[in-house]
Coordinates of C-alpha atoms in Angstrom, one line a residue:
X31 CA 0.0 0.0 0.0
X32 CA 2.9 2.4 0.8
X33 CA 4.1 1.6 -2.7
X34 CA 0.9 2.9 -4.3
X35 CA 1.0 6.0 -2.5
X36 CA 4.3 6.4 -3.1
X37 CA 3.8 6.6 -6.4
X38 CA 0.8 9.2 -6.5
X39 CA 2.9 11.2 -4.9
X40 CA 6.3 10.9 -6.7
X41 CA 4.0 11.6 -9.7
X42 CA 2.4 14.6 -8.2
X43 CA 1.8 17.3 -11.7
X44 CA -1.4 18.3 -11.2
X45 CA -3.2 20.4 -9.1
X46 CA -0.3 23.2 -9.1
X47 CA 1.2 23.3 -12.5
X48 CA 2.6 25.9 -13.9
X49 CA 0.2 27.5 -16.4
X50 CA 0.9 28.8 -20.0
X51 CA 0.6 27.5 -23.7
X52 CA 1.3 24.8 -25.2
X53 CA 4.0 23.8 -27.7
X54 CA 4.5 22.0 -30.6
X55 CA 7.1 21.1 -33.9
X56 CA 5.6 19.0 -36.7
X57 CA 2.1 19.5 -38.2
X58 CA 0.9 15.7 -37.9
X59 CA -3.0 14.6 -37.8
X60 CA -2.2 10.9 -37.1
X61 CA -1.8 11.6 -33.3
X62 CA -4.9 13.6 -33.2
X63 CA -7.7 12.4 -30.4
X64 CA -7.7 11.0 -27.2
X65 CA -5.3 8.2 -25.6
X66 CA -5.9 6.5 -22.3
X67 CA -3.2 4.9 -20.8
X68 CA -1.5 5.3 -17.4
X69 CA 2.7 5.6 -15.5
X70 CA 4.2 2.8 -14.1
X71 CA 6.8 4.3 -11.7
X72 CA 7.8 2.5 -8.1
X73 CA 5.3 -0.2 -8.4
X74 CA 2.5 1.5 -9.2
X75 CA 0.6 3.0 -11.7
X76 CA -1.3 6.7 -12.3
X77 CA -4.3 6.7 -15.2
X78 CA -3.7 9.4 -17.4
X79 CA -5.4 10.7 -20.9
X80 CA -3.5 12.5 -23.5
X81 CA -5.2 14.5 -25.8
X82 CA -3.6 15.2 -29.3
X83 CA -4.6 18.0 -31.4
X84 CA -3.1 18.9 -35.2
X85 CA -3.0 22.4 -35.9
X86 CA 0.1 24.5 -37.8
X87 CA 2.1 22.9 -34.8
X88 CA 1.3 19.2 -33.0
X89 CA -0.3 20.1 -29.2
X90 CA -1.2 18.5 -26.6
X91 CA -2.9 18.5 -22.9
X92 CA -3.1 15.9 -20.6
X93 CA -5.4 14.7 -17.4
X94 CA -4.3 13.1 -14.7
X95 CA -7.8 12.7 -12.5
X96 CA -6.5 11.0 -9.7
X97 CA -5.1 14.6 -9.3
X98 CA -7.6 16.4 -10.1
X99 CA -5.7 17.6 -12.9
X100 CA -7.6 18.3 -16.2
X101 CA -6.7 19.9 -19.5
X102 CA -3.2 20.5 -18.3
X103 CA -1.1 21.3 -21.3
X104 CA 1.7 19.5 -22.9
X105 CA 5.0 21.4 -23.7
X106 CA 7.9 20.9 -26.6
X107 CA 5.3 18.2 -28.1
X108 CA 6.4 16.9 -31.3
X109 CA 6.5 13.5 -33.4
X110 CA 9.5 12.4 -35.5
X111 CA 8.8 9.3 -37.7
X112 CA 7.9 6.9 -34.4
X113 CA 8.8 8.5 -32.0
X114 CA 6.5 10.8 -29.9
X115 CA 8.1 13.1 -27.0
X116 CA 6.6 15.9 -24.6
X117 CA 7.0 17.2 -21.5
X118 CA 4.9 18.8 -18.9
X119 CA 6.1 21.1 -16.3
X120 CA 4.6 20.5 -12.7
X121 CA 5.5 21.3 -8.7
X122 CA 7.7 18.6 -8.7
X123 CA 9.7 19.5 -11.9
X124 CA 9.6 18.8 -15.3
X125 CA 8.2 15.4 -16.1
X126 CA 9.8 13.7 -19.5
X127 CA 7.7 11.1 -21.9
X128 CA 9.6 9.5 -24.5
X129 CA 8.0 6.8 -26.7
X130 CA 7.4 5.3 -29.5
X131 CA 4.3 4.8 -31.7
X132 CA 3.3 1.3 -32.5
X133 CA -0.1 1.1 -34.6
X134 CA -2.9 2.7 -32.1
X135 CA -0.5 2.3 -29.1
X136 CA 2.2 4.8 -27.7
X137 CA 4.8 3.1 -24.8
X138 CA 8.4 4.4 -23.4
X139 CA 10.0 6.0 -20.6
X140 CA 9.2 8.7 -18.1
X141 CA 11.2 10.8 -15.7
X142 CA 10.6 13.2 -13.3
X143 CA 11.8 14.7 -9.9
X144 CA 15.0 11.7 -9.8
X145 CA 12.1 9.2 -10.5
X146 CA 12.1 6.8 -13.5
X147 CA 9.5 4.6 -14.7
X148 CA 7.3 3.9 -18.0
X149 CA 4.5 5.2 -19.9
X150 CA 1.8 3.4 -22.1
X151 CA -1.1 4.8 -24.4
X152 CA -3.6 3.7 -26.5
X153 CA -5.7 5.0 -28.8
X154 CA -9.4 5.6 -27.3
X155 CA -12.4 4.0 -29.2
X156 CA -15.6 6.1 -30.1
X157 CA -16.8 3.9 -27.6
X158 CA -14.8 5.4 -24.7
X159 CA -15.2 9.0 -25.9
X160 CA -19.4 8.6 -25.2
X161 CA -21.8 9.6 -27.7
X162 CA -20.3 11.6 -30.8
X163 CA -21.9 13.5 -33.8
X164 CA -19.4 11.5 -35.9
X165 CA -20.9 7.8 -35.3
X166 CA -24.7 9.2 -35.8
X167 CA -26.7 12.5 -36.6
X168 CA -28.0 13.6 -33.2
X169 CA -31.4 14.5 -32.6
X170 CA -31.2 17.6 -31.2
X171 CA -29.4 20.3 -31.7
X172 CA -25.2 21.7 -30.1
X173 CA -24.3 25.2 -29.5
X174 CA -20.8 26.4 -28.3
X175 CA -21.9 29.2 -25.6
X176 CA -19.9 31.6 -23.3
X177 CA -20.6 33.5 -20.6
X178 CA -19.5 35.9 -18.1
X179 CA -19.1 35.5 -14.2
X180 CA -17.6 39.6 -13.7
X181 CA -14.3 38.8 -15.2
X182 CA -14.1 35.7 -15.9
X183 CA -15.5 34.0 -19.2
X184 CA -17.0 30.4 -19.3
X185 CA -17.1 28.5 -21.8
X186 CA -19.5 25.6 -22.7
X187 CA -21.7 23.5 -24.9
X188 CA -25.6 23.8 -24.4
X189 CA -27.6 21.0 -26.2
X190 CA -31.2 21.9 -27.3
X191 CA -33.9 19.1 -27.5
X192 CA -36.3 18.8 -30.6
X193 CA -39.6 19.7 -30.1
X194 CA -41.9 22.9 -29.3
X195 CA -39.8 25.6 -27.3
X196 CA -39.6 26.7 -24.5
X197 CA -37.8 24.4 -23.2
X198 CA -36.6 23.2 -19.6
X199 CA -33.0 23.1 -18.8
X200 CA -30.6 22.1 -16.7
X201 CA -26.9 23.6 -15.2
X202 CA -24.2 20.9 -14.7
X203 CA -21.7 21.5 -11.9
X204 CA -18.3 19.7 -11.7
X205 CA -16.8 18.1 -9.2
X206 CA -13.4 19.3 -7.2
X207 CA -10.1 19.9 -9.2
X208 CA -9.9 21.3 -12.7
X209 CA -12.7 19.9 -15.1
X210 CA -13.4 20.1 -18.3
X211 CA -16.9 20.4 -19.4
X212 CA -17.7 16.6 -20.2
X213 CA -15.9 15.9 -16.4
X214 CA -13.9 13.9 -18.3
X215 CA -12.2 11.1 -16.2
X216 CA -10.0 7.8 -17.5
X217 CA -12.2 8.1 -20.9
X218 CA -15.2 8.3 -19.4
X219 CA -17.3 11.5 -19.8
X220 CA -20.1 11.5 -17.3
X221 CA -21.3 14.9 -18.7
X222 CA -21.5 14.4 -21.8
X223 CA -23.1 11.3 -21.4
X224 CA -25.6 12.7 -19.0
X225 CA -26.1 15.6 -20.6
X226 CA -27.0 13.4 -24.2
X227 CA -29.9 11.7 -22.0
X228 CA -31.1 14.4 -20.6
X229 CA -31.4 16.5 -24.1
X230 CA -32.9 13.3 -25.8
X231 CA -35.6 13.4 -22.9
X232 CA -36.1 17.1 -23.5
X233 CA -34.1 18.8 -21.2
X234 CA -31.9 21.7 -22.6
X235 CA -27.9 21.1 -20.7
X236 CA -25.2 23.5 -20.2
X237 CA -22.3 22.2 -19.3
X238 CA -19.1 24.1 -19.1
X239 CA -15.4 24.2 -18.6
X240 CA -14.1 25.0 -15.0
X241 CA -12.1 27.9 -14.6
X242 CA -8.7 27.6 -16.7
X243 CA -9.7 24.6 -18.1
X244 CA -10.3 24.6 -22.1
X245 CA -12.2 28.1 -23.5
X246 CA -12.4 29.1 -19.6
X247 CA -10.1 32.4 -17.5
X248 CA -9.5 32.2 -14.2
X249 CA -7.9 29.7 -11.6
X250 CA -10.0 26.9 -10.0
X251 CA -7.2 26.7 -7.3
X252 CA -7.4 30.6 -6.4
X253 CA -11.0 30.4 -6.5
X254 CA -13.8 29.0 -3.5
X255 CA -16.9 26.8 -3.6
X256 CA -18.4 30.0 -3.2
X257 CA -17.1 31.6 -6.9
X258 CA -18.2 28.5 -8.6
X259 CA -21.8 28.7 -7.0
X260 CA -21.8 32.6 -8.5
X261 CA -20.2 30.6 -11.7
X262 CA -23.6 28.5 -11.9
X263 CA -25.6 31.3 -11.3
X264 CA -24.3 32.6 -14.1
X265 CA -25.2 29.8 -16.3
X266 CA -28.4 30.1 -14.8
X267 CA -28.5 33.7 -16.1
X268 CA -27.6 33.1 -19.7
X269 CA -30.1 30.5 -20.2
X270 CA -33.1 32.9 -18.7
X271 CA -32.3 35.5 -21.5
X272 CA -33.0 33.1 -24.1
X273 CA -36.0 33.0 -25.5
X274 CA -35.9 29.2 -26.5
X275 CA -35.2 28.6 -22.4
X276 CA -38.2 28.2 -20.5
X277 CA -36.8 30.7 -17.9
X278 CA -39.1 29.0 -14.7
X279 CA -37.7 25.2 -15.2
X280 CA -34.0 25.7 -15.1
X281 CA -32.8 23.6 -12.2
X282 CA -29.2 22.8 -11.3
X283 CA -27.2 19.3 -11.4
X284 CA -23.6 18.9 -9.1
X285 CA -21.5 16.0 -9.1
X286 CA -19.2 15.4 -5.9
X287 CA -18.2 19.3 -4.7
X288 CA -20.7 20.1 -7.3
X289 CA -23.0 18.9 -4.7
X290 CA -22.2 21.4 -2.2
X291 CA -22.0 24.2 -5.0
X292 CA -25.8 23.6 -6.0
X293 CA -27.4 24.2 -3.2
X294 CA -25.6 27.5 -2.3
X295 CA -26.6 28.7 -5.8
X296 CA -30.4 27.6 -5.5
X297 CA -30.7 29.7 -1.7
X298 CA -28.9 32.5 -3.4
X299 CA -31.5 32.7 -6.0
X300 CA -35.0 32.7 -6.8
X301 CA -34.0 31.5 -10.7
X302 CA -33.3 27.6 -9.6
X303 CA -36.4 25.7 -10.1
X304 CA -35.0 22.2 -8.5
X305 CA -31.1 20.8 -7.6
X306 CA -29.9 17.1 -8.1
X307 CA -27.2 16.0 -6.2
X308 CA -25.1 13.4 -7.6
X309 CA -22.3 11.7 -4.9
X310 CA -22.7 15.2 -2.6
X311 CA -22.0 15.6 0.8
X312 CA -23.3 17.1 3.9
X313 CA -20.1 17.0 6.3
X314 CA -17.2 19.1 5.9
X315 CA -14.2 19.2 3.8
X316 CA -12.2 17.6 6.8
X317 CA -14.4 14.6 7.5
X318 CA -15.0 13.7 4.0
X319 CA -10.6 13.8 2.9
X320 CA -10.8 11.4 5.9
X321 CA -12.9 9.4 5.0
X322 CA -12.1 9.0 1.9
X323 CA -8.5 8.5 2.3
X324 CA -9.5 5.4 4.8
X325 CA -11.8 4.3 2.4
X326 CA -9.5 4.2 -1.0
X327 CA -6.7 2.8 1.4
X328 CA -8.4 0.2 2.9
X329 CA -9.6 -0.9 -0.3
X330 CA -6.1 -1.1 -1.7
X331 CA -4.8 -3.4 1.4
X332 CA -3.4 -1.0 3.9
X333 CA -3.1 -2.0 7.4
X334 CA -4.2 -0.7 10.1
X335 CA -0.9 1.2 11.0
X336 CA -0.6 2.6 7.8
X337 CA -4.2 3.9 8.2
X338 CA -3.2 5.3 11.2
X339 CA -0.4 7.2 10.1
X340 CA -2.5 8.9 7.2
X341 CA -4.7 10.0 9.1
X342 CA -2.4 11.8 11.9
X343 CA -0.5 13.5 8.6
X344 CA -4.4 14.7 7.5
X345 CA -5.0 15.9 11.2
X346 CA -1.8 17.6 11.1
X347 CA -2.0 19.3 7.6
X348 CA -5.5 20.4 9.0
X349 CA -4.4 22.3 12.1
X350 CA -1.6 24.4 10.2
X351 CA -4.1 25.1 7.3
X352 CA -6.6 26.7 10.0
X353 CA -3.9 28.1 12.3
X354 CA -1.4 29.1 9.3
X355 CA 1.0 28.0 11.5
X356 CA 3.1 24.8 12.0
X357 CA 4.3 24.7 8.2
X358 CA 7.9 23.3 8.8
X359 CA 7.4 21.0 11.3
X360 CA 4.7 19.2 8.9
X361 CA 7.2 19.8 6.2
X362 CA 9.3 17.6 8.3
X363 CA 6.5 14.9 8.7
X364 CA 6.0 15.0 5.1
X365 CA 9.5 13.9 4.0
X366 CA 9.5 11.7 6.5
X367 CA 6.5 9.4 5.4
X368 CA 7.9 9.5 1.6
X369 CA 11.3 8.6 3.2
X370 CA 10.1 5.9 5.5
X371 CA 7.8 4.5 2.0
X372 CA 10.6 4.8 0.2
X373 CA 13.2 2.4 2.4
X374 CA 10.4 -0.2 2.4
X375 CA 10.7 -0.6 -1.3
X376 CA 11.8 -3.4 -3.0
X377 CA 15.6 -2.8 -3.8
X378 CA 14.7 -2.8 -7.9
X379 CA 12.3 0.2 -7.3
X380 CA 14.5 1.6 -4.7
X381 CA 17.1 1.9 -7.6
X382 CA 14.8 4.0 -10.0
X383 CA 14.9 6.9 -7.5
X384 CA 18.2 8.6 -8.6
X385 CA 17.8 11.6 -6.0
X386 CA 16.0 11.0 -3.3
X387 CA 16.2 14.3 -1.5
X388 CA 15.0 15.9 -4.5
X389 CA 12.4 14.1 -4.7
X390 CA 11.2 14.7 -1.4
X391 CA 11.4 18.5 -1.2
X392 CA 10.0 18.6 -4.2
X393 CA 6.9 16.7 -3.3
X394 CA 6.7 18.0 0.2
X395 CA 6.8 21.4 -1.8
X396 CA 4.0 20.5 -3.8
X397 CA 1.8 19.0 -1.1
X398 CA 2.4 22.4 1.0
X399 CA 1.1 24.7 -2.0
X400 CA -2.1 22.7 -2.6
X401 CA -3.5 22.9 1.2
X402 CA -2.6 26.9 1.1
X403 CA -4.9 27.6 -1.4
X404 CA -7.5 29.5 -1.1
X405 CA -10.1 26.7 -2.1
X406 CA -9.0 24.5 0.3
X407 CA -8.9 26.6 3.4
X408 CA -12.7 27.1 2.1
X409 CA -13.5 23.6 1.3
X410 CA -11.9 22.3 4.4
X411 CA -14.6 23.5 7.5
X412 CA -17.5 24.1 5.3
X413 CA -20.4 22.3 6.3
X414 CA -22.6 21.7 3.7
X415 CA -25.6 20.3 6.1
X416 CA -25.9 24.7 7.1
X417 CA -26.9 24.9 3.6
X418 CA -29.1 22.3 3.2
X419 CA -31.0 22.8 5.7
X420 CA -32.1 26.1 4.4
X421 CA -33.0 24.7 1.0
X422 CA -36.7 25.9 -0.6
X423 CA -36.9 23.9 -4.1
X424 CA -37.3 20.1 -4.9
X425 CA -34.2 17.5 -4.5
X426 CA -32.7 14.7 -5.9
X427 CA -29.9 13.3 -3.9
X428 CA -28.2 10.5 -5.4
X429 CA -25.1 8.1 -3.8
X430 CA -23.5 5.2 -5.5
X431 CA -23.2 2.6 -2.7
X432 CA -19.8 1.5 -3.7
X433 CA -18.5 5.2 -3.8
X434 CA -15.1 5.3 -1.8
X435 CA -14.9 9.1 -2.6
X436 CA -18.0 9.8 -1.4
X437 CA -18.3 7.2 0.7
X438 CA -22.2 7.0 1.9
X439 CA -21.4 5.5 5.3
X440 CA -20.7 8.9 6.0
X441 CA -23.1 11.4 4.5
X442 CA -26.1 9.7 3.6
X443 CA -27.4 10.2 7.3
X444 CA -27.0 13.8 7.6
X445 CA -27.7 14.7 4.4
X446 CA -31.1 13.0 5.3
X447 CA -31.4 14.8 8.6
X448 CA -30.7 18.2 6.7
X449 CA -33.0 18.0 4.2
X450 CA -35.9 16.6 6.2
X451 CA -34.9 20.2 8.5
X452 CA -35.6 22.2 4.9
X453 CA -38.1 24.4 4.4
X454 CA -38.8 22.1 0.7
X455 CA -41.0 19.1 1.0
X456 CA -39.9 17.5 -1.9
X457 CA -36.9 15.4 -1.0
X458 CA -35.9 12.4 -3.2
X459 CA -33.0 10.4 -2.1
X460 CA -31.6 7.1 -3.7
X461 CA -28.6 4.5 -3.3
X462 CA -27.7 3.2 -6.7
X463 CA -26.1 -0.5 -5.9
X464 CA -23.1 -1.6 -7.5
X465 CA -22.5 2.2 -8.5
X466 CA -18.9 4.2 -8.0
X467 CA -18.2 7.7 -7.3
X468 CA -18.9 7.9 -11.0
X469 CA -21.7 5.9 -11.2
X470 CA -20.4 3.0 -13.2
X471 CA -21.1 -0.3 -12.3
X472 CA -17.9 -1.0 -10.5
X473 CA -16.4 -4.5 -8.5
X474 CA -15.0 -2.5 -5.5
X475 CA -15.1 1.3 -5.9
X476 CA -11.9 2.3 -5.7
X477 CA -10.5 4.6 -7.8
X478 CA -8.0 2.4 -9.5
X479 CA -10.6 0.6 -11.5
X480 CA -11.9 3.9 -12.9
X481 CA -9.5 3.3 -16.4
X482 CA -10.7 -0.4 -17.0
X483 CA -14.5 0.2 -16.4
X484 CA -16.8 0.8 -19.0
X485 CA -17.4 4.0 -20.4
X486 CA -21.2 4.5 -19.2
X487 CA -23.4 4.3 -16.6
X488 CA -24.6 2.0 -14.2
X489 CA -28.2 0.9 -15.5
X490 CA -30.9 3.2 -14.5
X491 CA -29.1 5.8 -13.3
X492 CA -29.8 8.0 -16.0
X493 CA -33.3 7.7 -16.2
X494 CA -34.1 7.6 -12.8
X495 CA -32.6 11.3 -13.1
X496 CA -34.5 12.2 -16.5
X497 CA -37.8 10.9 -14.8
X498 CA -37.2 12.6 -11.7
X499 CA -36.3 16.0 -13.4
X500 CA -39.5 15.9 -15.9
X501 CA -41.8 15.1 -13.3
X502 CA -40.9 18.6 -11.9
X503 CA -40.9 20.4 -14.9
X504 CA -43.5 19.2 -16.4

């Protein structure tokens, strides 16, 4: 188990990457589309998705979701005859892929931070990319959309059903980290699949990139569950002044933190017409990272000291977050714990660590910049049952029972307790068996079987969410 979280963190080139444009030599369409694959570095491996795009130069971004890392983009990326090379800058330091292409798959070497290991892509099949105007004409219609939140632009797609206008429509909400507008994770969109079902029904969707993410400004990092709720609301806005919106059925859809941002944006305006909450939560920031660290561990085999010890690194990250004090002895803790995992690696895995001290810095370094954000000094004591309690307009809350993200164990209760305190009488809450944080049909729930899953959703889930959002509208 110390191996695998090894590994995350060796890996660590999400959350905090350095931002800019990306890079390319070559024009070359053969790369062009999405590749799911994953690292293999100290045991372990990290799902990733690369996504090619030919233009006057080759480019590139990848997602690493475990992260929470989406749309991060690729730098110096560039293909001569098979071989394919980039590099992406993150708070470890620069990390190095160098392959080579064989057919629909992509393999080599990667380095970062004094770390070696491997790489492997493949091609994705229309399958895994979800539904696609390429493999049939859709029956409704796509429009790219932007809109303004004060300075910052958003930008999305809204799909518009067939049929006699106005129409009722629905805002989705991502979940925490840097998200794309399909929430893309490990090839599976769950927006865009969602958001197909729902237009198909006869639901209008807007769903949009998070901030810095794709046609998006702005910093999701820099930003609070607060921003994004005012983000909403002004998706919520743009779909009013349309005249093919029906302005009094536009409701509001969150996944994970999107959960939390829903209801804030439905007490803060009269314009929500009814919230669904998909894997939300009604403890704070605090309880959930705990419980969702035990969870995943547990699932992966760690024992009870090794739970032990995550949790009193959690606890301590915690108290220095809301005291802003304490920062080098955690520092201290922090290289520690990679130390200790790393002198209980087997000797060929210990050898692919070329600086070790590097390597710890460097990570300690990045896991100090995430918790001083300001999101997560927001997200950490925010209690989302305050909230809910308070909401006025019809709600669907729905857990996947296998969810080790989410896990229900732990909010299902009081998200029951706070909504039965609401002033709304219309409270609809279901446990989808089988289901994972992203609603597939999934064997354990842990994230690590995310990538080999199959790109759609548990069955039922979708149209228990269709029926339950045209019974209000209509």
């Amino acid at each position: 188990m110390r191996r695998i979280k090894l590994a995350t963190a060796v890996v660590a080139i999400g959350a905090m990457m350095i931002g800019g444009t990306s890079a390319g030599h070559g024009q070359d369409t053969s790369l062009a589309g999405q590749w799911d694959g994953a690292i293999a570095v100290l045991g372990s491996e990290l799902p990733i998705t690369v996504h090619f795009a030919a233009g006057d130069t080759l480019t590139a971004t990848i997602d690493i979701p475990a992260q929470g890392a989406m749309g991060l983009p690729l730098r110096n990326v560039s293909r001569e005859a098979a071989r394919v090379y980039f590099e992406l800058m993150g708070g470890p330091g620069l990390a190095v892929f160098d392959g080579r292409l064989d057919g629909d798959s992509i393999g080599g070497t990667f380095a970062q931070a004094g770390v070696n290991g491997t790489f492997g892509l493949r091609r994705a099949t229309d399958a895994a990319a979800g539904p696609s105007a390429d493999d049939e004409p859709l029956p409704y219609g796509a429009e790219e959309v932007t809109f303004t939140n004060g300075d910052i632009t958003l930008a999305g797609t809204l799909t518009l059903p067939a049929g006699e206008e106005p129409h009722p429509a629905a805002v989705l909400i991502t979940g925490s980290g840097a998200q794309d507008r399909d929430e893309s994770v490990f090839g599976m969109q769950p927006f865009r699949l969602l958001a197909d079902h729902l237009t198909r029904a006869g639901i209008a969707v807007l769903r949009y990139d998070d901030r810095g993410v794709g046609g998006s400004s702005g910093n999701v990092q820099l930003s609070t569950t607060s921003d994004f709720a005012d983000d909403a609301l002004a998706g919520v806005a743009m779909l009013k002044s349309r005249p093919d919106i029906d302005a009094e059925r536009i409701g509001l859809i969150g996944h994970s933190e999107g959960g939390i941002v829903a209801p804030i944006a439905a007490n803060q305006s009269t314009d929500v017409a009814f919230i669904v909450l998909l894997a939300g939560t009604a403890v704070s920031g605090a309880e959930i990272l705990v419980a969702q660290a035990k969870a995943i561990l547990e699932a992966n085999g760690a024992d009870s000291e090794q739970l032990a010890e995550q949790e009193r690194i959690q606890r301590m990250t915690f108290a220095a977050v809301r005291a802003d004090t304490g920062w080098d002895n955690l520092r201290v803790e922090i290289e520690r714990q990679i130390r200790r995992s790393i002198e209980e690696l087997p000797v060929e895995q210990r050898s692919a660590i070329t600086d070790i001290e590097t390597m710890m810095r460097t990570r300690a370094d990045q896991q100090l910049i995430v918790v001083r954000t300001p999101w997560f000094r927001s997200f950490l004591d925010y209690d989302p049952a305050t909230t809910l309690r308070a909401v006025r307009v019809p709600v669907l809350a729905v857990f996947g029972a296998l969810d080790l993200q989410v896990p229900p164990s732990v909010t299902l209760e009081p998200m029951r307790a706070a909504l039965a305190a609401a002033p709304t009488d219309d409270v609809t809450i279901e446990v989808i068996e089988g289901a994972n944080h992203l609603f597939q049909a999934a064997a354990t729930g842990s994230p690590n079987e995310y990538a080999s899953l199959p790109k759609e959703f548990t069955p039922g889930f979708a149209e228990l969410l269709s029926n339950w959002v045209l019974a209000r509208v209509n």
